[in-house]
Structure formats: structure tokens, C-alpha cells
PDB file of C-alpha atoms and ligand atoms in Angstrom:
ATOM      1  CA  UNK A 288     130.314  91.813 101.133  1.00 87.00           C
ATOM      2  CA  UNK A 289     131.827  94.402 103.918  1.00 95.00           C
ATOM      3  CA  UNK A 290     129.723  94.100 107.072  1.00 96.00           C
ATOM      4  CA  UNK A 291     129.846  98.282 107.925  1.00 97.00           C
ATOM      5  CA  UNK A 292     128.134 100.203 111.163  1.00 98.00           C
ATOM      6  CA  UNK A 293     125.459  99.482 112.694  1.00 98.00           C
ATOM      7  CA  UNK A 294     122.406 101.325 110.985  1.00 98.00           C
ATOM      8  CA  UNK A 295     119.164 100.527 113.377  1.00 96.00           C
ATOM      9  CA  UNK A 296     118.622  97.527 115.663  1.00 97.00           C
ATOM     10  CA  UNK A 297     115.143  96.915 116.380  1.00 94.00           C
ATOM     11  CA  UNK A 298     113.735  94.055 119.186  1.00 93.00           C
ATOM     12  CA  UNK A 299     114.545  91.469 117.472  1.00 97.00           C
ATOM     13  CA  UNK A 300     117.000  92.493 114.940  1.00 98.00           C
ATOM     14  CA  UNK A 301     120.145  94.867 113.797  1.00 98.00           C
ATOM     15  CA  UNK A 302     120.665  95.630 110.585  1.00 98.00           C
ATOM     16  CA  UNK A 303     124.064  96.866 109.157  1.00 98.00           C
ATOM     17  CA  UNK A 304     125.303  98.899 106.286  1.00 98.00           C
ATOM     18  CA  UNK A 305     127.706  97.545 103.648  1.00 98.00           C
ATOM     19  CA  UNK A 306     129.809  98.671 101.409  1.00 98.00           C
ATOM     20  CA  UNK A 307     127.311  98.567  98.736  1.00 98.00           C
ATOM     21  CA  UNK A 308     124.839 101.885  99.165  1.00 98.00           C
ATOM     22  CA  UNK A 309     121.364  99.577  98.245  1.00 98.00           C
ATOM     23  CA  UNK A 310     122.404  96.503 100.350  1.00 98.00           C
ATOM     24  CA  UNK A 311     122.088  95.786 104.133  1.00 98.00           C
ATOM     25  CA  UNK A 312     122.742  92.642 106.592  1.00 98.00           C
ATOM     26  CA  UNK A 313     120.383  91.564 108.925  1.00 98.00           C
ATOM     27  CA  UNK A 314     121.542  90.251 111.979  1.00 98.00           C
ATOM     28  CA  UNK A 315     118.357  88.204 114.167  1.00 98.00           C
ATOM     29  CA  UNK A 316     118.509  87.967 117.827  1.00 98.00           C
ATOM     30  CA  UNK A 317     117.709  85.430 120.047  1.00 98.00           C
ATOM     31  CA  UNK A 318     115.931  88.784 121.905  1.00 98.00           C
ATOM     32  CA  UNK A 319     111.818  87.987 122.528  1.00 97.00           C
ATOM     33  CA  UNK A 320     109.320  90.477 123.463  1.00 96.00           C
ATOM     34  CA  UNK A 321     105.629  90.705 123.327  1.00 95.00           C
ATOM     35  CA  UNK A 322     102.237  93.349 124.070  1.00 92.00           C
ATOM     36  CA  UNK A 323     104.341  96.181 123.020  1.00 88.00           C
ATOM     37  CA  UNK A 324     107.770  95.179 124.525  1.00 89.00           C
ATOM     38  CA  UNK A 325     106.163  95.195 128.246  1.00 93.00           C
ATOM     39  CA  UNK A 326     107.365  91.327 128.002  1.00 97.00           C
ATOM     40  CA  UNK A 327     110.705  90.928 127.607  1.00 97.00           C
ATOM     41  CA  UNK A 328     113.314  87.752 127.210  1.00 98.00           C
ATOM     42  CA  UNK A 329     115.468  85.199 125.335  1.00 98.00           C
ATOM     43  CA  UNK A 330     114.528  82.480 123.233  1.00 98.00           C
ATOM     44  CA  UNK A 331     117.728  80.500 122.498  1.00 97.00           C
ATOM     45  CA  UNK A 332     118.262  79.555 118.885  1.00 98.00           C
ATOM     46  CA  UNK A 333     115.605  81.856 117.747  1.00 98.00           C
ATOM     47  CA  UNK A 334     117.553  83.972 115.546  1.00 98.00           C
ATOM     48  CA  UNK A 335     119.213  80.950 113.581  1.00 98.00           C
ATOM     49  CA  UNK A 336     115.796  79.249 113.225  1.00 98.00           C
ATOM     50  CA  UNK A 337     113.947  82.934 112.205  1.00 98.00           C
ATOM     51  CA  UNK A 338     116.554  83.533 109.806  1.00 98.00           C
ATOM     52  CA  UNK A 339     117.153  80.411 107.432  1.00 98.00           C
ATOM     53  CA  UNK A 340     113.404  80.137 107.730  1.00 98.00           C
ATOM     54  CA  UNK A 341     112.517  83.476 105.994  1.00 98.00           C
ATOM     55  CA  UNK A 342     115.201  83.186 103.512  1.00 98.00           C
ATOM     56  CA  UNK A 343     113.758  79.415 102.590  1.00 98.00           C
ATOM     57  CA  UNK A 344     110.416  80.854 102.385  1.00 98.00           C
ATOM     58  CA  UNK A 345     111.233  84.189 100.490  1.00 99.00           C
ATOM     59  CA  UNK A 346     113.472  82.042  97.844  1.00 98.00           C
ATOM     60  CA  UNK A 347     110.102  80.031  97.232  1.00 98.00           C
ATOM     61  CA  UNK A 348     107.671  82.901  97.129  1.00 98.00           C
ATOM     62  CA  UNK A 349     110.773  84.449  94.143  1.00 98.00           C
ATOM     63  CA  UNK A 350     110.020  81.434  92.702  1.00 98.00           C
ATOM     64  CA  UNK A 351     106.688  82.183  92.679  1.00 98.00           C
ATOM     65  CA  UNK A 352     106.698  85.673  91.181  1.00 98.00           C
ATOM     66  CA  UNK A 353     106.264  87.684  94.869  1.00 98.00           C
ATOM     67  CA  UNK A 354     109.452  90.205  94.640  1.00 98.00           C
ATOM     68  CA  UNK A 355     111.240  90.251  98.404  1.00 99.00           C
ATOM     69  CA  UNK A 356     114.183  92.015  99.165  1.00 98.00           C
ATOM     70  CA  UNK A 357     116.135  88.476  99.706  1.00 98.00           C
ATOM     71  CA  UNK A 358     119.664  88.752  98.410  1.00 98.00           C
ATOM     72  CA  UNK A 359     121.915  86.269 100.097  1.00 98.00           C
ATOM     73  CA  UNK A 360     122.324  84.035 103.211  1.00 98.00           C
ATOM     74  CA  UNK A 361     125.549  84.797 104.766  1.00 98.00           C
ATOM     75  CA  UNK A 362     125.418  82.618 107.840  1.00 98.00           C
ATOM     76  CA  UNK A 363     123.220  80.871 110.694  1.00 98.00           C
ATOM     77  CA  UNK A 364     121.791  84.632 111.832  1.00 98.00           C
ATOM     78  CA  UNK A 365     122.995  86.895 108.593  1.00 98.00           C
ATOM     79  CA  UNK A 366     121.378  87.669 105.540  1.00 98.00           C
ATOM     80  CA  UNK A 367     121.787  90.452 102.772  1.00 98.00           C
ATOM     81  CA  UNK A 368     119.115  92.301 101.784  1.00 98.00           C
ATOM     82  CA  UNK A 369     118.141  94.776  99.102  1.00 98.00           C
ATOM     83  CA  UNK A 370     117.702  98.210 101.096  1.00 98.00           C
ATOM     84  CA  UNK A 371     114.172  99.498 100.780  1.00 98.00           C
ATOM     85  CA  UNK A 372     111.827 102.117 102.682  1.00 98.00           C
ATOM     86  CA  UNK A 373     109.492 100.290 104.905  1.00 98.00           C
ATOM     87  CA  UNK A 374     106.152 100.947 104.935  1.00 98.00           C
ATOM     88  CA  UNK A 375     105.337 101.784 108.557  1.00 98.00           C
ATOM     89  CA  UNK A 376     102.402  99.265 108.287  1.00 98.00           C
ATOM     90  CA  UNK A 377     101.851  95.247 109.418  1.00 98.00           C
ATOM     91  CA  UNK A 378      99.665  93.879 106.592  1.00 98.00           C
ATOM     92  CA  UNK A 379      98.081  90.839 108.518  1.00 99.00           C
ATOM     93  CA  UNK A 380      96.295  87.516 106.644  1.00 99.00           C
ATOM     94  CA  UNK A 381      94.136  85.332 109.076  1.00 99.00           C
ATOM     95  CA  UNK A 382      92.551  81.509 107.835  1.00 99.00           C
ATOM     96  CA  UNK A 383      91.220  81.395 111.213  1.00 98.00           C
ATOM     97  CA  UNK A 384      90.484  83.499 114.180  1.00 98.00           C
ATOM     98  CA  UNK A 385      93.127  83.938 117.095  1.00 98.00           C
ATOM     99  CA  UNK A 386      94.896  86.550 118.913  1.00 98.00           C
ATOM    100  CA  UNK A 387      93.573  89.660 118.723  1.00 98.00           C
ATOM    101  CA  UNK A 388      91.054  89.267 116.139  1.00 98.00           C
ATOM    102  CA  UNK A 389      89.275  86.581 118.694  1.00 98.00           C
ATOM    103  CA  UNK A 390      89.559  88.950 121.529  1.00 98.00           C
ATOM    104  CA  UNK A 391      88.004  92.018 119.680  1.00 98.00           C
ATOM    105  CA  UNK A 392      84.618  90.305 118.075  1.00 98.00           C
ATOM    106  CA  UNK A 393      84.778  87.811 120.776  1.00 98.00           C
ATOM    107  CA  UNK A 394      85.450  84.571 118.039  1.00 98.00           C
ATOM    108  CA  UNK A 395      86.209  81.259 119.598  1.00 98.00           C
ATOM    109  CA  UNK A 396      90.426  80.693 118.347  1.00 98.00           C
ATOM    110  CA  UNK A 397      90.741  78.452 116.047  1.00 98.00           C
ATOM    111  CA  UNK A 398      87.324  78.861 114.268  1.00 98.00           C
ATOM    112  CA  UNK A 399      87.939  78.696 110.513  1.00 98.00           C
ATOM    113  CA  UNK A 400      87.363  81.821 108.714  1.00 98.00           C
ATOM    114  CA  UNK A 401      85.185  81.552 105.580  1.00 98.00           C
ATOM    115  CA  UNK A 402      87.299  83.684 103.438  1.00 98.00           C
ATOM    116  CA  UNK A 403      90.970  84.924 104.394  1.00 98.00           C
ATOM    117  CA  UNK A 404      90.714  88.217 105.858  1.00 98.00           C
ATOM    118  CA  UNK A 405      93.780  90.645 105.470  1.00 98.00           C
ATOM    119  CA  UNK A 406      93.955  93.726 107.330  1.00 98.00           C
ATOM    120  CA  UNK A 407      96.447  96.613 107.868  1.00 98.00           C
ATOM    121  CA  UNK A 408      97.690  97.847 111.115  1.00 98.00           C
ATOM    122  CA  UNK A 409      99.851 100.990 111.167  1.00 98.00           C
ATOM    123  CA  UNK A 410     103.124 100.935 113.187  1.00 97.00           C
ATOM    124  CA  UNK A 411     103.605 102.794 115.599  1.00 96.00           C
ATOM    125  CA  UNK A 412     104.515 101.774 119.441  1.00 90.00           C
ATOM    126  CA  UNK A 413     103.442 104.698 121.492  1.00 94.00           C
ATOM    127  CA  UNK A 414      99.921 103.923 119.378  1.00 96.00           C
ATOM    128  CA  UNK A 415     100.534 100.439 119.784  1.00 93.00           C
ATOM    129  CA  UNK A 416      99.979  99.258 116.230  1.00 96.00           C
ATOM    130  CA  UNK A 417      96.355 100.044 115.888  1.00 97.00           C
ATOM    131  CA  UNK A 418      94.450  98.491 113.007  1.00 98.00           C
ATOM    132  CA  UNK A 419      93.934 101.111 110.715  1.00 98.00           C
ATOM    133  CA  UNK A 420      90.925 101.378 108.038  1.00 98.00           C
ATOM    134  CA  UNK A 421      92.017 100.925 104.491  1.00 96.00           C
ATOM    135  CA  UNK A 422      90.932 104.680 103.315  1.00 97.00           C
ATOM    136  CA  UNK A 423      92.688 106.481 106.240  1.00 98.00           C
ATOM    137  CA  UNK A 424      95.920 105.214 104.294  1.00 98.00           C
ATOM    138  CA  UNK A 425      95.993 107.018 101.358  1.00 98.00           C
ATOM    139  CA  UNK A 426      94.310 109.898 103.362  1.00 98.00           C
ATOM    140  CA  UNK A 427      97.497 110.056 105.263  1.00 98.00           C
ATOM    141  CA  UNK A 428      99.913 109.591 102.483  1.00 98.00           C
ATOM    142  CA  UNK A 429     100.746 106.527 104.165  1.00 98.00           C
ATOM    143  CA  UNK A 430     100.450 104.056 100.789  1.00 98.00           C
ATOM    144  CA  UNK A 431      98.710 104.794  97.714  1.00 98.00           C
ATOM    145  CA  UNK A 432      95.637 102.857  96.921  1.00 98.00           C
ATOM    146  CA  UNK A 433      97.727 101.545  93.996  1.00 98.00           C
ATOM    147  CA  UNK A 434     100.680 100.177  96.832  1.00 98.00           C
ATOM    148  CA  UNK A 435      97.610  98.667  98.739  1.00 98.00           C
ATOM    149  CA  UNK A 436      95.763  96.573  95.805  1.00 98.00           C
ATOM    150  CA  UNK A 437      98.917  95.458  95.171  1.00 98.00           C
ATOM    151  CA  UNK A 438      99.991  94.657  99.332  1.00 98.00           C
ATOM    152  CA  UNK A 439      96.514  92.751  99.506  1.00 98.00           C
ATOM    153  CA  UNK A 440      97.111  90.874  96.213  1.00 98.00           C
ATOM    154  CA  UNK A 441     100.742  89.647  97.432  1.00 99.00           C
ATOM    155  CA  UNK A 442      99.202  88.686 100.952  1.00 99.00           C
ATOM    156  CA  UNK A 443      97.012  86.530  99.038  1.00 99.00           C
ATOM    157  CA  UNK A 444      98.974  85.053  97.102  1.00 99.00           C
ATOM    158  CA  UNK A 445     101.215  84.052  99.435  1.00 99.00           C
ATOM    159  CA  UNK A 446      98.715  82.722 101.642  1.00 99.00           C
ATOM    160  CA  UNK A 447      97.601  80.784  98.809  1.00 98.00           C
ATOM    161  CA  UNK A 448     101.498  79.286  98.850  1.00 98.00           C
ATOM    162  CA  UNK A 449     102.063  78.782 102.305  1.00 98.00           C
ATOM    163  CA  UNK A 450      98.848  77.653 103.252  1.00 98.00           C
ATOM    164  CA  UNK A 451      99.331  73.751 101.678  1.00 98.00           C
ATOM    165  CA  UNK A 452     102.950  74.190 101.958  1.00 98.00           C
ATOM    166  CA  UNK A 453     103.013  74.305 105.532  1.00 98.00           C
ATOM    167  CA  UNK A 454     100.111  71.869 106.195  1.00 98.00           C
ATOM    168  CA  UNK A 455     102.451  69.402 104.171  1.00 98.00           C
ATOM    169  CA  UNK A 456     104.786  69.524 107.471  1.00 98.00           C
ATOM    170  CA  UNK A 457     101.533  69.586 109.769  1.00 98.00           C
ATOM    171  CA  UNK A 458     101.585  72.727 110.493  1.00 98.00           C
ATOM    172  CA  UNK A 459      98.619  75.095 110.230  1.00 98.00           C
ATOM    173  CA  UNK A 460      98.872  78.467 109.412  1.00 99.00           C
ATOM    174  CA  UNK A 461      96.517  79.950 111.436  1.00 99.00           C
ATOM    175  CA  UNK A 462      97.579  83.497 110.594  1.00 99.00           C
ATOM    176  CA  UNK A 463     100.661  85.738 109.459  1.00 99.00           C
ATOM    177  CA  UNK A 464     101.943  89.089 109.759  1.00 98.00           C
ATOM    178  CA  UNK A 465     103.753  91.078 107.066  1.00 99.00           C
ATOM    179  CA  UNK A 466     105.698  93.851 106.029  1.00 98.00           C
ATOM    180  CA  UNK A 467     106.286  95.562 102.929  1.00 98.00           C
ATOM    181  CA  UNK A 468     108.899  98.245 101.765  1.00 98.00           C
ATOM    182  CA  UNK A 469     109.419 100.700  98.558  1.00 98.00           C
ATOM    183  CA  UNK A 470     111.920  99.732  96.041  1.00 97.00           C
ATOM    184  CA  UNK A 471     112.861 101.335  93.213  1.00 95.00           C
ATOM    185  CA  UNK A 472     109.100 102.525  92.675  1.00 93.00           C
ATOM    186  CA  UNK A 473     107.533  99.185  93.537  1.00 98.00           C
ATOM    187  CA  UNK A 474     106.108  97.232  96.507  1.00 98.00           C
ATOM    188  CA  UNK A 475     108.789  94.390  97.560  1.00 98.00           C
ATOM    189  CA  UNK A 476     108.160  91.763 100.428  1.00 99.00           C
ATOM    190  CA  UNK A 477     110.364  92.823 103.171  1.00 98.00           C
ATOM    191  CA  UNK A 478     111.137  92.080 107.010  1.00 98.00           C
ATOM    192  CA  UNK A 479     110.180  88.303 107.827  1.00 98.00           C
ATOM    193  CA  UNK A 480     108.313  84.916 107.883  1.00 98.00           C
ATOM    194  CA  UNK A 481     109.103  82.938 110.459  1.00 98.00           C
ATOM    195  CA  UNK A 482     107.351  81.884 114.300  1.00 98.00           C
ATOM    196  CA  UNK A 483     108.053  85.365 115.040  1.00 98.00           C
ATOM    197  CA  UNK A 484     105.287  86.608 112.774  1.00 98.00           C
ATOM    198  CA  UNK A 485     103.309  83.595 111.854  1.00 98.00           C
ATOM    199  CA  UNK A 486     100.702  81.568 114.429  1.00 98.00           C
ATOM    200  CA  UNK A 487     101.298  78.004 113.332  1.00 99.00           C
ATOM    201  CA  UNK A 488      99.085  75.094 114.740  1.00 99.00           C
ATOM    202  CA  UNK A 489     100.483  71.301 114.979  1.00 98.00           C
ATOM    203  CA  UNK A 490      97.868  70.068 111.979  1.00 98.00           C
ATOM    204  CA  UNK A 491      96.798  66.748 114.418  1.00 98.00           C
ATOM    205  CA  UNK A 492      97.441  68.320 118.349  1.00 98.00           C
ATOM    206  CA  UNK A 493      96.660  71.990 117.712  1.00 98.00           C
ATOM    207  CA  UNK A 494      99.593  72.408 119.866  1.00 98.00           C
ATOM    208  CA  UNK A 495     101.042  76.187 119.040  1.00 98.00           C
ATOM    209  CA  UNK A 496     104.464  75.800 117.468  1.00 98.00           C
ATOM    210  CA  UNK A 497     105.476  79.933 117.127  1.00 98.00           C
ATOM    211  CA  UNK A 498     105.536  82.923 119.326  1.00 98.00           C
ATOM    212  CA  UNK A 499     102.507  82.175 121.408  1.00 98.00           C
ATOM    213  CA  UNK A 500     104.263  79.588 123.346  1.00 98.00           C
ATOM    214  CA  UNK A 501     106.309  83.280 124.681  1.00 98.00           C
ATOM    215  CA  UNK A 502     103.641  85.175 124.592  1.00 98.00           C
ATOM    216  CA  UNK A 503     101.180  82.916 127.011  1.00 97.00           C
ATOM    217  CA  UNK A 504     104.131  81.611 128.915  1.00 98.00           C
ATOM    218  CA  UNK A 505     103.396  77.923 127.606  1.00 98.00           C
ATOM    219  CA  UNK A 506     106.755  77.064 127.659  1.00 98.00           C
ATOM    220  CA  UNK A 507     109.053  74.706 125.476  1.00 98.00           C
ATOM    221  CA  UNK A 508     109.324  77.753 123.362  1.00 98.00           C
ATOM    222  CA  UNK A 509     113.131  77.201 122.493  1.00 98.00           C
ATOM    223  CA  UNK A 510     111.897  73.458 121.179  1.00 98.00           C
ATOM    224  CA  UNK A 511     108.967  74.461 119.372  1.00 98.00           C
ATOM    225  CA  UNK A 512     110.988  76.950 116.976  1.00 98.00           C
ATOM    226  CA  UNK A 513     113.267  73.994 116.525  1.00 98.00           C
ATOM    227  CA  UNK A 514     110.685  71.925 116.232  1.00 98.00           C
ATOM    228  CA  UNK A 515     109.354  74.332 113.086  1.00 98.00           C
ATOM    229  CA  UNK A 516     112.635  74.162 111.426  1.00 98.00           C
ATOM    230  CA  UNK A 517     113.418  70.804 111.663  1.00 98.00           C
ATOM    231  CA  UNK A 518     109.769  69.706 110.168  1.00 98.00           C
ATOM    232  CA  UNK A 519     110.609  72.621 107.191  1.00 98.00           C
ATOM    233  CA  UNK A 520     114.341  70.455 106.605  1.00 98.00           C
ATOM    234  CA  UNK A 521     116.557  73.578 108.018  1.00 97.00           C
TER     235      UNK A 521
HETATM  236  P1  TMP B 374      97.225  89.436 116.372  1.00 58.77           P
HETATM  237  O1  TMP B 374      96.167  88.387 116.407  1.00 58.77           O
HETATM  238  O2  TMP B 374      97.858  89.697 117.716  1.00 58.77           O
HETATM  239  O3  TMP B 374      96.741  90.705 115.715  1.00 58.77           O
HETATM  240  O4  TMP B 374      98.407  88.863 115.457  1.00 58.77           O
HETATM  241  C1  TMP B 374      98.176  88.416 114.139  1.00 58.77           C
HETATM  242  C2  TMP B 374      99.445  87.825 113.553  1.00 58.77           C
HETATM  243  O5  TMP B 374     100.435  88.814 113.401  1.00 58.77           O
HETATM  244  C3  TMP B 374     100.087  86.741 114.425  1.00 58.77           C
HETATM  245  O6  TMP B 374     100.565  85.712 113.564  1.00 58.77           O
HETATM  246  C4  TMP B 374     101.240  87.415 115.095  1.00 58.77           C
HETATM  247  C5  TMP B 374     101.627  88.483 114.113  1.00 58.77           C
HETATM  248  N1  TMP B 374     102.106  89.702 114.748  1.00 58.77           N
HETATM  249  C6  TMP B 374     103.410  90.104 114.552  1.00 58.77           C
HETATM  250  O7  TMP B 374     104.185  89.452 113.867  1.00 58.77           O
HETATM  251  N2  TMP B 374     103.832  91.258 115.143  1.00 58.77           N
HETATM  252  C7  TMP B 374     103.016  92.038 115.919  1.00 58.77           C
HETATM  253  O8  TMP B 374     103.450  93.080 116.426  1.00 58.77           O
HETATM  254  C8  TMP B 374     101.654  91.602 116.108  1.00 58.77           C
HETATM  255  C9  TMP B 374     100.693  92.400 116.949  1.00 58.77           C
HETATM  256  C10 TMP B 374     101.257  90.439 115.497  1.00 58.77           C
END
């Protein structure tokens, strides 16, 4: 595999070309930012750690019969990956409330949600990623109500995985963002799973093991994405 030009790098990522036309290498950063890239910064080690994560958790959910766009670890921050069109859309799945779904119906974070919700929000950073309702997507040619029965059942599902998965290595997944690209004329898993995109609770402190710990300047943020990988056996 021929690591070729740059083709986009994003905030916390660059992704390359190769030499094959449907293949690409992602490179993760150690690069942080948060409410819309206002917050900017460094995590060190977060690349490595967001990296073999995802690929350990998309190689399970393949397993499992959820189609990603995995191909092949290449090293600590590189991985190939099948090139698809991303949807421009964050498909979000929430076992409790937190974060913004807290602050907008005023829910106490960490109250356990009866049901998992899953919601779309459509990308776009001069917008800000506003949640979008489900019928304004096929109204906009966005995703076809076929792409989004199909992007809620895979949310499930892997909720359904991850869920006692992760609570096996005390950690609980309080919610978990994402992404989804075209491929060949169906809906593949794309982008990432990792404390990037995923609010993950110590099961006995409630101590916040992911992104948060950046976000709300809690600190020990470099230890508690090592701490996440180490519990996961990375
Ligand atoms: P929220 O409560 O801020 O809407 O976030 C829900 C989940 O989605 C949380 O696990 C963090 C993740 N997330 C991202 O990965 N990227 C984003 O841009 C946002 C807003 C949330």
C-alpha cells in the first residue's frame, strides 16, 4: 500500500490517497478541539489510542454483521480504509442523558433513558451541527428514508454490542456519535469509535473517561484515553 497526497485533513484527522482508486489512509492527530473548534489543543497519545480503538471495535461489529469501511491497520496512527461518500450527518445513540441533550430539555446527566434514543444531526460548521428532524432528510435529498431505516437499525445494533461490551471493562457508555458513508450503493459504518465520539462513564466512580475531560477542562485527559485503551487490552 503506497501512502499518496494528502486528500483532506479535518480537526482531528488527514486522510491520504493511495495507489489503489477505492482505498484511503487515515492518519489521527493528537489535535483536540471542542464547541465548534472555538477550543482548541493537544491531547498527547490521542491519535494512537483513537485509532487501534476504532479498528478493534469495527473488526468486532464485522464480526457482527455491521459493514464498516475497516480495511487494514497499518501502524500506531494509520489505517486503510475503503473510500466511501460520507453522509454529511452525525447519527447520535444516547442510554442516558448528557451533553447537549441534558442542556436542551433540562435532564439531570446521567439519568438513564428508558429506551435508547438515536437522533440525526446534519453537519455543517457555520450551522453548527444542528439536530435535524428525520423528514427534512429525505426532503433535502440528504439520505433516503431507505439509508435512514437502515442508519437507525445499525445504531442499534451496535449499541446493543457495545453496550455490555464496554460495561465488561467498567465503562459505561453513556452515549455515541456516528457517521455513515455510501458504498457501492449501500450504507457502510465509517469515520470512528473511540473517546473522541463516545461519552464513557467509569461503571463504579462515574468518573468521565473520553472527550469531556477536554471539553470541561477536567484535566488528566492524556491518562484517561490511556486509561480507555489499556482497560479495552490495546
Ligand atoms: P452531545 O450531547 O454534545 O450532542 O454529544 C453526543 C455524543 O456525540 C457525545 O458522545 C459526543 C459525540 N459528539 C461527537 O463525536 N462530535 C460532535 O461534534 C458532537 C457535537 C458530539
Amino acid at each position: 500500500m503506497e501512502k499518496r497526497e494528502l486528500l483532506y485533513e479535518g480537526k482531528a484527522k488527514k486522510v491520504f490517497k493511495t495507489n489503489d482508486p477505492d482505498l484511503l489512509i487515515v492518519d489521527y492527530k493528537d489535535d483536540a478541539t471542542a464547541w465548534n473548534g472555538e477550543k482548541k489543543g493537544t491531547i498527547p497519545g490521542k491519535g494512537a489510542v483513537n485509532n487501534r480503538m476504532t479498528n478493534y471495535i469495527f473488526r468486532i461489529l464485522e464480526e457482527k454483521g455491521i459493514p464498516t469501511h475497516y480495511v487494514q491497520e497499518l501502524s500506531d496512527r494509520e489505517t486503510v480504509v475503503k473510500k466511501v461518500k460520507i453522509l454529511p450527518l452525525e447519527v447520535i445513540v444516547r442510554n442516558a442523558a448528557a451533553g447537549s441533550f441534558s442542556k436542551r430539555l433540562a435532564v439531570e446527566e446521567g439519568l438513564e433513558l428508558l429506551n435508547p434514543t438515536v437522533e440525526f444531526c446534519y453537519k455543517d460548521d457555520r450551522l453548527g451541527d444542528p439536530l435535524i428532524d428525520a423528514s427534512y432528510m429525505p426532503a433535502l435529498g440528504i439520505a433516503s428514508q431507505t439509508e435512514m431505516n437502515k442508519m437507525v437499525e445499525y445504531a442499534l445494533t451496535i449499541n446493543e454490542i457495545l453496550m455490555p461490551f464496554l460495561e465488561e471493562k467498567k465503562l459505561r457508555l453513556v452515549d455515541f456519535k456516528l457517521e455513515f458513508g455510501r458504498y457501492m450503493d449501500q450504507i457502510i459504518l465509517a469515520d470512528e469509535i473511540s473517546p473522541d465520539t463516545c461519552r464513557l462513564w467509569d461503571t463504579e466512580t462515574n468518573d468521565k473517561m473520553d472527550k469531556d475531560r477536554f471539553r470541561q477542562d477536567l484535566g488528566e485527559v492524556e491518562e484517561a484515553y490511556i486509561e480507555v485503551a489499556r482497560r479495552l487490552g490495546l
